[in-house]
mmCIF file with all atom_site columns, C-alpha atoms in Angstrom:
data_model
loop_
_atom_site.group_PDB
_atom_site.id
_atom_site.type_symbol
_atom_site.label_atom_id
_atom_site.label_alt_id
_atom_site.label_comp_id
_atom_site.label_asym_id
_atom_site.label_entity_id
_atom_site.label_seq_id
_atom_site.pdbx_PDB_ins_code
_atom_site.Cartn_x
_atom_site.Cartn_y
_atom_site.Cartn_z
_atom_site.occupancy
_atom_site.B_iso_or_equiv
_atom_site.pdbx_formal_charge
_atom_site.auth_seq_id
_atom_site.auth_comp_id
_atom_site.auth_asym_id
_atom_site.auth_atom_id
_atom_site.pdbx_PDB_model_num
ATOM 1   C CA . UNK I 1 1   ? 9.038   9.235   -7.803  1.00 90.00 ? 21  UNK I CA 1
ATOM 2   C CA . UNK I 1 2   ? 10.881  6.009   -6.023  1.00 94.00 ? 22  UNK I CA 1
ATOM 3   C CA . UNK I 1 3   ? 10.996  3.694   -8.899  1.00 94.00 ? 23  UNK I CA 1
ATOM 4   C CA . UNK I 1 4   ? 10.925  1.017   -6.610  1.00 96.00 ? 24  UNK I CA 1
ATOM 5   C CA . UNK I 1 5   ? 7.379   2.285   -4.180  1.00 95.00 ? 25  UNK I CA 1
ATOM 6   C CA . UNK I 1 6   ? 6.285   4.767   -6.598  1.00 94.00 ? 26  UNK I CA 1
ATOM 7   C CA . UNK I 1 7   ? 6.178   7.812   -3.967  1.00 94.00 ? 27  UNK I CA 1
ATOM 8   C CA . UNK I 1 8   ? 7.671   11.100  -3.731  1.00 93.00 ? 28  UNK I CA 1
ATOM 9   C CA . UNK I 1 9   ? 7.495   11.477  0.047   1.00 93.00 ? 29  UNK I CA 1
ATOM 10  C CA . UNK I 1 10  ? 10.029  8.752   1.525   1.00 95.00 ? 30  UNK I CA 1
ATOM 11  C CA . UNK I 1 11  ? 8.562   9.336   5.135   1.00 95.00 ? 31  UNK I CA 1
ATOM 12  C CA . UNK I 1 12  ? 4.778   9.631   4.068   1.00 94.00 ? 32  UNK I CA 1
ATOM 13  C CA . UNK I 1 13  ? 3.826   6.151   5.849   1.00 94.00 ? 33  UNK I CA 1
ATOM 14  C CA . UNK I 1 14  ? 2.701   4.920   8.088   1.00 94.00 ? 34  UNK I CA 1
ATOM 15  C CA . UNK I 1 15  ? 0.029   7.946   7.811   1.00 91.00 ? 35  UNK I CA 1
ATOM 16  C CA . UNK I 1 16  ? -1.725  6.904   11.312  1.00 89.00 ? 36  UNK I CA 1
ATOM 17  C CA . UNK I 1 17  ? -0.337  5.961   14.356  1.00 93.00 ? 37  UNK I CA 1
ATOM 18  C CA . UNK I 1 18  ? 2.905   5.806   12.794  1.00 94.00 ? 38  UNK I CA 1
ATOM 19  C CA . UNK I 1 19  ? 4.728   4.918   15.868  1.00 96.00 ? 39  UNK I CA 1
ATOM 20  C CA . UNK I 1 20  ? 2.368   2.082   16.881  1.00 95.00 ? 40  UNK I CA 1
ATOM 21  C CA . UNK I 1 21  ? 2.572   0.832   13.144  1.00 95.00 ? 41  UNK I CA 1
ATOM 22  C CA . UNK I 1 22  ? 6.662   0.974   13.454  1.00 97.00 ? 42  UNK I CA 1
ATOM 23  C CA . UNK I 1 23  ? 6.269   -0.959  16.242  1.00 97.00 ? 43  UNK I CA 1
ATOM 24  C CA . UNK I 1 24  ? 3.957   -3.561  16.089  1.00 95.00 ? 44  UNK I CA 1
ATOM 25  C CA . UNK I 1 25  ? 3.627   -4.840  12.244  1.00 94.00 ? 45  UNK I CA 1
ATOM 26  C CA . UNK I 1 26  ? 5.675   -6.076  9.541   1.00 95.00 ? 46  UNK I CA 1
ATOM 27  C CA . UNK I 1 27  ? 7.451   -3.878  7.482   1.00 97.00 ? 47  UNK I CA 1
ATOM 28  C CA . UNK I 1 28  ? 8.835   -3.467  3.677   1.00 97.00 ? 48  UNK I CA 1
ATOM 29  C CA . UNK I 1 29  ? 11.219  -1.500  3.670   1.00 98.00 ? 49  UNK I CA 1
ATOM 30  C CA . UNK I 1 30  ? 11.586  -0.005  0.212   1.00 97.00 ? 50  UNK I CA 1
ATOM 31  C CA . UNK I 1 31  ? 15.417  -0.774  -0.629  1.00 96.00 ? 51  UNK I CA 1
ATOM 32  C CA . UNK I 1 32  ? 16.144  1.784   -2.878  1.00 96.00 ? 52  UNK I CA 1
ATOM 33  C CA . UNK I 1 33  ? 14.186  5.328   -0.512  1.00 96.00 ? 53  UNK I CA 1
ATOM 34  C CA . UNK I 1 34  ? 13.515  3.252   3.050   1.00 97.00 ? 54  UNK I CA 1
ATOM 35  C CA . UNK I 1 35  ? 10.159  3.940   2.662   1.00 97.00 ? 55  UNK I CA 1
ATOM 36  C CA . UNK I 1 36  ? 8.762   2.112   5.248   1.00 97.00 ? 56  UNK I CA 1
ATOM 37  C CA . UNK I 1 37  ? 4.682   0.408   4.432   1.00 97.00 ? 57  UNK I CA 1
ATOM 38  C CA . UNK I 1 38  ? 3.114   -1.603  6.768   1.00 95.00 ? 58  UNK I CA 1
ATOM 39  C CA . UNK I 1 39  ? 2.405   -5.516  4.993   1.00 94.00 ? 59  UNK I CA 1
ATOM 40  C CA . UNK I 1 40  ? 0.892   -6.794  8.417   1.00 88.00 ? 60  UNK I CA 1
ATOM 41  C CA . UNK I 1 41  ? -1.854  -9.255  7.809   1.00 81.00 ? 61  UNK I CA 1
ATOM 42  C CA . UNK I 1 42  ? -5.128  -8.232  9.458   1.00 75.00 ? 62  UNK I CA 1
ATOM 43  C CA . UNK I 1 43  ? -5.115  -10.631 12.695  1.00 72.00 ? 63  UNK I CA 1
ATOM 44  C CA . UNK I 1 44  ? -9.438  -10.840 12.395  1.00 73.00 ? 64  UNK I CA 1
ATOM 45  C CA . UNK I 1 45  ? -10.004 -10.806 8.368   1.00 72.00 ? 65  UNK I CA 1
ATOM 46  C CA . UNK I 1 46  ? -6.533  -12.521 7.494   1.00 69.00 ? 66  UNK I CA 1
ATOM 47  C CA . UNK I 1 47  ? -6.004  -9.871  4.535   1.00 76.00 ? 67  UNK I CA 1
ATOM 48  C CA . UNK I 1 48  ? -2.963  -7.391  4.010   1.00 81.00 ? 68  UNK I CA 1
ATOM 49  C CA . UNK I 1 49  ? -3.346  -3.920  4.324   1.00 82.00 ? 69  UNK I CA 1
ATOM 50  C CA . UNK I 1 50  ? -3.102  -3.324  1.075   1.00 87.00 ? 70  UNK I CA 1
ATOM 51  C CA . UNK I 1 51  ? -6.788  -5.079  0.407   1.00 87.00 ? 71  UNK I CA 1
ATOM 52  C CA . UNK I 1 52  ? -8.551  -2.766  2.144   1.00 90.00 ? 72  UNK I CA 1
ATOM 53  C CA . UNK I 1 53  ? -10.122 -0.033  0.433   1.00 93.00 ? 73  UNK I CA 1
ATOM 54  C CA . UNK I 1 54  ? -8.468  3.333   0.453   1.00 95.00 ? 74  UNK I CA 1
ATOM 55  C CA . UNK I 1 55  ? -9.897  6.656   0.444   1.00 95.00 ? 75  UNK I CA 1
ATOM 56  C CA . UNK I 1 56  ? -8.091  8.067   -2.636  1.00 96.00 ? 76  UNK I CA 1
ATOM 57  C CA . UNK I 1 57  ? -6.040  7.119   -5.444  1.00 96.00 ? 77  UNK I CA 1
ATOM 58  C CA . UNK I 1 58  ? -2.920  8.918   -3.951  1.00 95.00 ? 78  UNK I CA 1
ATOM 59  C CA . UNK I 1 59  ? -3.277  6.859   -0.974  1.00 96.00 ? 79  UNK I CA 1
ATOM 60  C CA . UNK I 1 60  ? -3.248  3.667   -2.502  1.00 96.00 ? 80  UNK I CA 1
ATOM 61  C CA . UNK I 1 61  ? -0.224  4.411   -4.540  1.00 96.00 ? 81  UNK I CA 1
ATOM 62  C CA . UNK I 1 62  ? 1.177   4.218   -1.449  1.00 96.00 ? 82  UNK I CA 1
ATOM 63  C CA . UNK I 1 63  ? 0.365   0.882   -1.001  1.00 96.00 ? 83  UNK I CA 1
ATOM 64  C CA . UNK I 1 64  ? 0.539   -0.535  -4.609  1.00 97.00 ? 84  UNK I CA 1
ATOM 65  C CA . UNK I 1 65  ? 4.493   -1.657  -4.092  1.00 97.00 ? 85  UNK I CA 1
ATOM 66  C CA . UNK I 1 66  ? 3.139   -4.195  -1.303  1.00 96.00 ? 86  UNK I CA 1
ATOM 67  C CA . UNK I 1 67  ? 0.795   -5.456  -3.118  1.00 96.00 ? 87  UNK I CA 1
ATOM 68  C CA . UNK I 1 68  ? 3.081   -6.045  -6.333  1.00 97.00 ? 88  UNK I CA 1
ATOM 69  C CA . UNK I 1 69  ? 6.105   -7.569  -3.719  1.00 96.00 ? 89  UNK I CA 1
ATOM 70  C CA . UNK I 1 70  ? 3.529   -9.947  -2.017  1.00 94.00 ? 90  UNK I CA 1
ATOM 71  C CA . UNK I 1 71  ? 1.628   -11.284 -5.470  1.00 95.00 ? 91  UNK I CA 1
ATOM 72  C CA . UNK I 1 72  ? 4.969   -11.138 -7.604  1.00 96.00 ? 92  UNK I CA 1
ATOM 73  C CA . UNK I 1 73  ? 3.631   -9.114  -10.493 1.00 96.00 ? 93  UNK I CA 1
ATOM 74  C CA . UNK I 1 74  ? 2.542   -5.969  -11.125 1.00 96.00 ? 94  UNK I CA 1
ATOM 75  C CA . UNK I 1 75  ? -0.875  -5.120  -9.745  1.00 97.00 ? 95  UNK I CA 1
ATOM 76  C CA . UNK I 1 76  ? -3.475  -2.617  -10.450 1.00 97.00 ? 96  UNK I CA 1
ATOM 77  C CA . UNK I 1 77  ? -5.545  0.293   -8.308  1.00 98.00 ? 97  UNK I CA 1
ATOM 78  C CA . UNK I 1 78  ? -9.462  0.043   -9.382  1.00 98.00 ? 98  UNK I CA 1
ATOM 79  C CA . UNK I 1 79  ? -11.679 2.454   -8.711  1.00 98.00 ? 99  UNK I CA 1
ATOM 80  C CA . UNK I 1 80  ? -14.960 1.100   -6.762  1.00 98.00 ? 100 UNK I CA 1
ATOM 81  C CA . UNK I 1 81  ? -18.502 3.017   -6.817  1.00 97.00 ? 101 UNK I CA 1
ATOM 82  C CA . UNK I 1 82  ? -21.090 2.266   -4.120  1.00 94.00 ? 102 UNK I CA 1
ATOM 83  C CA . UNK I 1 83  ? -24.436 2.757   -4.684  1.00 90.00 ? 103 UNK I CA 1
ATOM 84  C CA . UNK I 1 84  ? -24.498 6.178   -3.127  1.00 91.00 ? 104 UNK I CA 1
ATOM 85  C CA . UNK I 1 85  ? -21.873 6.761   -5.382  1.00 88.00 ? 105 UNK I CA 1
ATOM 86  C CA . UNK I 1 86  ? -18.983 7.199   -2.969  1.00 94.00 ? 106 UNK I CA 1
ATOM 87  C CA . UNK I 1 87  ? -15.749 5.894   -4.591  1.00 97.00 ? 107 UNK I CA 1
ATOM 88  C CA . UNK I 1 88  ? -13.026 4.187   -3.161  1.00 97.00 ? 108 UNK I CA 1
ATOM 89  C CA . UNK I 1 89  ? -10.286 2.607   -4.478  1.00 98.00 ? 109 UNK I CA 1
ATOM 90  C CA . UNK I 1 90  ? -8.736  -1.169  -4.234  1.00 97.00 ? 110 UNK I CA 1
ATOM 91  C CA . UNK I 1 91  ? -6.119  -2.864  -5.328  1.00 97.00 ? 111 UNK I CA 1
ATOM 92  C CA . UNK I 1 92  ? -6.063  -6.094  -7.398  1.00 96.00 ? 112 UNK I CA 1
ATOM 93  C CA . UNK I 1 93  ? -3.111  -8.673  -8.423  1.00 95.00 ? 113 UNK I CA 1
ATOM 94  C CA . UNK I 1 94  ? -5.518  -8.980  -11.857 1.00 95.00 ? 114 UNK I CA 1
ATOM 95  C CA . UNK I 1 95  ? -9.207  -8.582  -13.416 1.00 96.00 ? 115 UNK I CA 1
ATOM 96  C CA . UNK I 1 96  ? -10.356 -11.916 -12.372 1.00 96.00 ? 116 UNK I CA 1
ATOM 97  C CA . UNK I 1 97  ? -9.570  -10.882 -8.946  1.00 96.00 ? 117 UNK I CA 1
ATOM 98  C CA . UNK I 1 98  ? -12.370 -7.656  -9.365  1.00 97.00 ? 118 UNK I CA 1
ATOM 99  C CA . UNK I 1 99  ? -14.467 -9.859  -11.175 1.00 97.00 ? 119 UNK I CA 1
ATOM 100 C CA . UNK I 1 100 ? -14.825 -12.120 -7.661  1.00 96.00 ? 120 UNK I CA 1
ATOM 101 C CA . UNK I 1 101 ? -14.697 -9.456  -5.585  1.00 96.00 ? 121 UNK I CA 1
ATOM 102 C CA . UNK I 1 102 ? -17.821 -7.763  -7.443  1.00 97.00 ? 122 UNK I CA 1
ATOM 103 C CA . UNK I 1 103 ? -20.026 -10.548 -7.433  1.00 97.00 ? 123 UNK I CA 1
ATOM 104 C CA . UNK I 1 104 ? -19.513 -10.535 -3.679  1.00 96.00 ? 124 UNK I CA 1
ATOM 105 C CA . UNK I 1 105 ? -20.464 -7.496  -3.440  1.00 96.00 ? 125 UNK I CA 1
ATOM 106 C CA . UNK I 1 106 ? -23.219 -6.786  -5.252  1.00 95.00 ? 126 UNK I CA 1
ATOM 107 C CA . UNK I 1 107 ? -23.867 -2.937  -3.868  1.00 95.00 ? 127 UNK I CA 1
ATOM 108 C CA . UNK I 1 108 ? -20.405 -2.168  -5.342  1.00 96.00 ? 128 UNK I CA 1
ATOM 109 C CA . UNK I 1 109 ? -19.072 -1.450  -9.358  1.00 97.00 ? 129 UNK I CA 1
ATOM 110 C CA . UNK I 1 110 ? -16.058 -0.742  -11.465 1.00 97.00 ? 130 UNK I CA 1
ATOM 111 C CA . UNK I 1 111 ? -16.894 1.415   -14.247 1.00 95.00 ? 131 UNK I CA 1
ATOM 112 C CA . UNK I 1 112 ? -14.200 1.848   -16.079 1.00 95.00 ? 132 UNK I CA 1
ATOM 113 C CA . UNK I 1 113 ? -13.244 -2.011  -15.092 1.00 97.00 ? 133 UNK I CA 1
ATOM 114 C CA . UNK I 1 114 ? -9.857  -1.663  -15.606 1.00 96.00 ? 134 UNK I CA 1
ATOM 115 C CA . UNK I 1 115 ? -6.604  -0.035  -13.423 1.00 97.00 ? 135 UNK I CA 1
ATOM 116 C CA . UNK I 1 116 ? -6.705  3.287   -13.363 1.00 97.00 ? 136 UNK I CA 1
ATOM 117 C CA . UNK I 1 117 ? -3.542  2.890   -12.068 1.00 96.00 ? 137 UNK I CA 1
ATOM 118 C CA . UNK I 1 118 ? -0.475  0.124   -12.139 1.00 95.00 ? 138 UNK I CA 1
ATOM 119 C CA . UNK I 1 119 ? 3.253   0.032   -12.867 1.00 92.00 ? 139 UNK I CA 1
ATOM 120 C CA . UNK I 1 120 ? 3.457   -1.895  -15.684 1.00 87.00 ? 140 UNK I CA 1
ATOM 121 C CA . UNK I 1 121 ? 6.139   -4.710  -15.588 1.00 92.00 ? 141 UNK I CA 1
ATOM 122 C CA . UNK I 1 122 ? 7.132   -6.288  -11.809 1.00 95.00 ? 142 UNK I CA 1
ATOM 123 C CA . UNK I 1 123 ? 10.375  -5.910  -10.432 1.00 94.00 ? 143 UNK I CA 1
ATOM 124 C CA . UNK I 1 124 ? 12.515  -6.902  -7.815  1.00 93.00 ? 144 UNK I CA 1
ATOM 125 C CA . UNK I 1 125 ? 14.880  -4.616  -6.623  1.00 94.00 ? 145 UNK I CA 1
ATOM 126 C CA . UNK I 1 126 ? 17.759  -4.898  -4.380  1.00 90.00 ? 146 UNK I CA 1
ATOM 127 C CA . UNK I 1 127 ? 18.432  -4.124  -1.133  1.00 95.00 ? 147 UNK I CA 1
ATOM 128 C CA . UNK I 1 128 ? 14.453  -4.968  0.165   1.00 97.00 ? 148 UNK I CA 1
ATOM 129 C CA . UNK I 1 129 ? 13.713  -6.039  3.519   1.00 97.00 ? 149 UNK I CA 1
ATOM 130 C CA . UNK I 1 130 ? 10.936  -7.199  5.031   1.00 97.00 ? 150 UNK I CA 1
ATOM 131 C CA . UNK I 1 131 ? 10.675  -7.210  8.789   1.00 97.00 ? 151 UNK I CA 1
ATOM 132 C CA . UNK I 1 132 ? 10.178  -5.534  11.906  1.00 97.00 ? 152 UNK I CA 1
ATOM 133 C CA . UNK I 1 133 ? 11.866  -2.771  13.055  1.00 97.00 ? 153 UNK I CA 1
ATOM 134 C CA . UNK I 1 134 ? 14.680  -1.866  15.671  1.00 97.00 ? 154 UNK I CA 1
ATOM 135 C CA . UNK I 1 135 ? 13.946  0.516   18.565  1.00 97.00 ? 155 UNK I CA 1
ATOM 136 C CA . UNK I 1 136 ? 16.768  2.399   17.131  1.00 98.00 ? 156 UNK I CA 1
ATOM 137 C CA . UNK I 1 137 ? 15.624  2.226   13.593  1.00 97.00 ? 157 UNK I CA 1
ATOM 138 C CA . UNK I 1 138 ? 11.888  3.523   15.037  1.00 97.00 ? 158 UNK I CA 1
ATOM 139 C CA . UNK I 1 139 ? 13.360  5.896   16.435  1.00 97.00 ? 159 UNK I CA 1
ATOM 140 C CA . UNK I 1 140 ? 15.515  7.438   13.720  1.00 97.00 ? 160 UNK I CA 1
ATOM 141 C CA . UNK I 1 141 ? 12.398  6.723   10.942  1.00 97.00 ? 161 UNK I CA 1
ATOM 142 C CA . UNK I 1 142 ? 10.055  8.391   13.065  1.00 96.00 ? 162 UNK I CA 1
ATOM 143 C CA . UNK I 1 143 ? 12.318  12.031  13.686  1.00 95.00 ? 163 UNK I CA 1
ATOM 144 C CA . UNK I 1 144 ? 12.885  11.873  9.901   1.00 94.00 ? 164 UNK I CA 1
ATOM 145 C CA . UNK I 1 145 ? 9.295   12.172  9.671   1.00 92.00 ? 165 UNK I CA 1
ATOM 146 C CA . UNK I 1 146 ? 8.575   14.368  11.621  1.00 90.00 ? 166 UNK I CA 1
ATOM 147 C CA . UNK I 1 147 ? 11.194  16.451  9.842   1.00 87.00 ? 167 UNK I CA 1
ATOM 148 C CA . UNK I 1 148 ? 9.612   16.195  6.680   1.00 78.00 ? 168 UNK I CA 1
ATOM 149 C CA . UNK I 1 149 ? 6.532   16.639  7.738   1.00 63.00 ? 169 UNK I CA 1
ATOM 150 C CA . UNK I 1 150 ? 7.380   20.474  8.980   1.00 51.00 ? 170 UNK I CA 1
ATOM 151 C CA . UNK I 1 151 ? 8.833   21.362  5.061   1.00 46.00 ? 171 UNK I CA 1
ATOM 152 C CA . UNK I 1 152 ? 5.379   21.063  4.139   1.00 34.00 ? 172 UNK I CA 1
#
């Protein structure tokens, strides 16, 4: 695992429209893999895409590094029930930050109301960038996908 954006895969993101992504938003660019995760603020809601919900766990994770980079400390993945009892899974800077975001949302819980998931102590690590990306560099990111993607 990256000990910088806690993956494995290095080429895993953007996981849709990866080229449009490349593109068109604001990247960190892990400094230590160049692991590439989209940080582009939503134009309509204003948030980052790492406060949207996410599916599953694993796909948060790959999130989780933005998140820690843009609030400065180490953040946490909660897991969120619906009333139906579909789960997804958000990311927080801290438990106040659940707190407010469940008494906005009345429909939705926490059980365990803690992470089940965080780093433990923030750090900054050398070599980061955040920014958009060259052609060139969209280019070359993109065929090393793709690359990986076919050893699976």
């Amino acid at each position: 695992m990256c000990p910088e954006c806690y993956s494995e895969k290095s080429r895993i993101t953007p996981l849709l429209k990866a080229e449009d992504c490349l593109k068109n938003h604001t990247q960190y660019i892990c400094g230590t893999c160049g692991r590439c995760i989209c940080i582009e603020r939503d134009k309509v809601r204003g948030l980052q895409r790492w406060n949207f919900p996410f599916k599953s766990l694993e796909i948060a994770m790959l999130y989780l590094r933005t998140a820690d980079f843009t609030m400065k400390k180490s953040c946490g993945i909660y897991e969120i029930a619906g009333k139906s009892g579909r789960k997804s899974y958000k990311i927080f800077a801290d438990i106040s930050e659940l707190h407010v975001f469940l008494k906005k949302n009345k429909d939705k819980s926490c059980e365990k109301m803690r992470p089940i998931f965080e780093v433990g102590e923030y750090n900054e690590h050398q070599n980061t960038e955040v920014r958009k990306l060259t052609a060139e560099e969209i280019k070359k990111y993109l065929e090393e996908q793709a690359n990986t993607i076919r050893e699976f």
